[in-house]
Amino acid sequence: MEGIGRYSAAVYRLGQSIFNSKLKDLDISSGQYDFFLVIAKNEGINQKELGEWLYVEKSTTAKAVRQLETKGYICKKQVKKDKRYSSLYLTEKGREAASVVESVFNEMLDVYSKDIPENVIEDNISVLKKVINNLQEEKSRYTMSDRLTEDC
């Protein structure tokens, strides 16, 4: 496999750079837009579910949520059943920004898939899902071995 990491990283970096440029006026960075979009599409989601959806660590999720909340795009509401969790919702400012962010996201999907046949895109999505599964399995082994070797 010639450079899958290299090409994946290049796609990620180039895409993030374009997202940053397009969302500059909203002050939503490439590190925040995906969190924002998931919340917009799934209002009431909690931070744990949000992190799992995006395959990111709790600390990364907490930071993005804090930034979006500070900027006035989202708010947290305590869950009555379980006080440990807060549900995430868009504010009025967030609702106004959502259509712009979604439009930029859709534009980028068009850029990503330009001149690529649908069946090739579907095949690539299948491959990427397998790569994610492989990485999750490896991460689980890695984190499990860390727990077994930690000193008390």
XYZ file of C-alpha atoms in Angstrom:
152
model
C 0.000 0.000 0.000
C 1.924 2.965 -1.294
C 1.488 5.837 1.120
C -2.108 5.439 2.349
C -1.178 7.521 5.398
C 0.467 10.173 3.262
C -2.529 10.532 0.963
C -5.066 10.403 3.794
C -3.151 13.133 5.617
C -2.950 15.247 2.450
C -6.716 14.969 1.869
C -7.326 15.922 5.498
C -4.932 18.905 5.523
C -6.069 20.311 2.179
C -9.719 19.950 3.136
C -9.186 21.575 6.528
C -7.387 24.499 4.917
C -10.311 25.111 2.559
C -12.857 24.769 5.380
C -10.906 27.306 7.453
C -10.974 29.796 4.584
C -14.666 29.323 3.838
C -15.781 29.509 7.484
C -13.436 32.313 8.538
C -16.220 34.922 8.823
C -18.152 32.697 11.238
C -15.070 32.028 13.393
C -15.720 28.299 13.137
C -12.486 26.446 12.514
C -11.868 23.180 10.734
C -11.475 21.616 14.174
C -14.986 22.677 15.148
C -17.184 22.468 12.059
C -17.681 18.705 12.195
C -18.750 18.888 15.861
C -21.062 21.771 14.958
C -22.665 19.861 12.075
C -23.266 16.716 14.115
C -24.914 18.783 16.862
C -27.001 20.660 14.262
C -28.238 17.386 12.755
C -28.700 15.664 16.149
C -29.808 18.288 18.644
C -29.942 16.799 22.130
C -26.885 14.604 21.540
C -24.548 14.401 24.537
C -20.760 14.834 24.505
C -20.056 11.119 24.850
C -22.224 10.287 21.830
C -20.730 13.197 19.890
C -17.175 11.963 20.476
C -18.101 8.408 19.523
C -19.807 9.621 16.336
C -16.661 11.502 15.282
C -14.151 8.901 16.559
C -12.397 11.396 18.847
C -11.228 11.397 22.450
C -13.297 12.869 25.286
C -10.829 15.722 25.772
C -10.998 16.711 22.090
C -14.789 16.682 22.215
C -14.838 18.725 25.427
C -12.519 21.340 23.918
C -14.574 21.722 20.722
C -17.840 21.909 22.680
C -16.367 24.515 25.029
C -15.178 26.624 22.067
C -18.529 26.436 20.266
C -20.317 27.296 23.504
C -17.989 30.257 24.177
C -18.621 31.549 20.655
C -22.364 31.357 21.286
C -23.184 28.658 18.729
C -24.351 25.942 21.121
C -25.655 25.569 24.653
C -25.674 22.689 27.118
C -28.738 21.514 28.999
C -28.441 19.148 31.954
C -30.090 15.763 31.433
C -32.641 15.212 34.200
C -32.225 11.431 34.285
C -28.428 11.511 34.534
C -26.766 14.683 35.805
C -23.382 13.532 34.471
C -24.475 14.261 30.922
C -25.512 17.446 29.186
C -27.499 17.556 25.975
C -26.166 19.872 23.277
C -28.348 22.267 21.303
C -27.865 25.063 18.807
C -28.501 28.607 19.977
C -30.255 31.129 17.738
C -26.810 32.187 16.486
C -26.030 28.522 15.833
C -29.221 28.038 13.852
C -28.365 31.044 11.697
C -24.866 29.680 11.039
C -26.009 26.092 10.425
C -27.218 26.672 6.880
C -23.919 28.343 5.932
C -21.813 25.570 7.496
C -23.953 22.879 5.877
C -23.681 24.625 2.515
C -19.875 24.762 2.803
C -19.832 21.100 3.824
C -21.940 20.142 0.784
C -19.715 22.220 -1.508
C -16.725 20.331 -0.151
C -18.413 16.976 -0.725
C -18.814 18.025 -4.354
C -15.132 19.002 -4.531
C -14.046 15.717 -2.924
C -16.092 13.645 -5.360
C -15.625 15.690 -8.537
C -15.043 13.477 -11.610
C -15.118 10.291 -9.512
C -17.771 7.697 -10.442
C -20.276 6.851 -7.689
C -19.214 3.186 -7.572
C -15.592 4.210 -6.956
C -16.696 6.503 -4.135
C -18.718 3.663 -2.593
C -15.727 1.306 -2.875
C -13.490 3.875 -1.202
C -15.972 4.384 1.617
C -15.953 0.608 2.192
C -12.158 0.612 2.287
C -12.078 3.554 4.705
C -14.580 1.823 7.001
C -12.305 -1.224 7.061
C -9.282 0.984 7.815
C -11.210 2.618 10.681
C -12.152 -0.809 12.031
C -8.523 -1.969 11.831
C -7.344 1.155 13.637
C -9.986 0.814 16.347
C -8.963 -2.795 16.952
C -5.317 -1.767 17.196
C -6.141 1.136 19.502
C -8.136 -1.167 21.739
C -5.198 -3.588 22.013
C -2.806 -0.710 22.652
C -4.913 0.903 25.365
C -5.649 -2.478 26.976
C -1.936 -3.334 27.176
C -1.306 0.093 28.766
C -3.836 -0.694 31.482
C -2.243 -4.047 32.157
C 1.281 -2.656 32.549
C 0.582 0.451 34.632
C 2.154 0.493 38.076
C -0.007 1.338 41.071
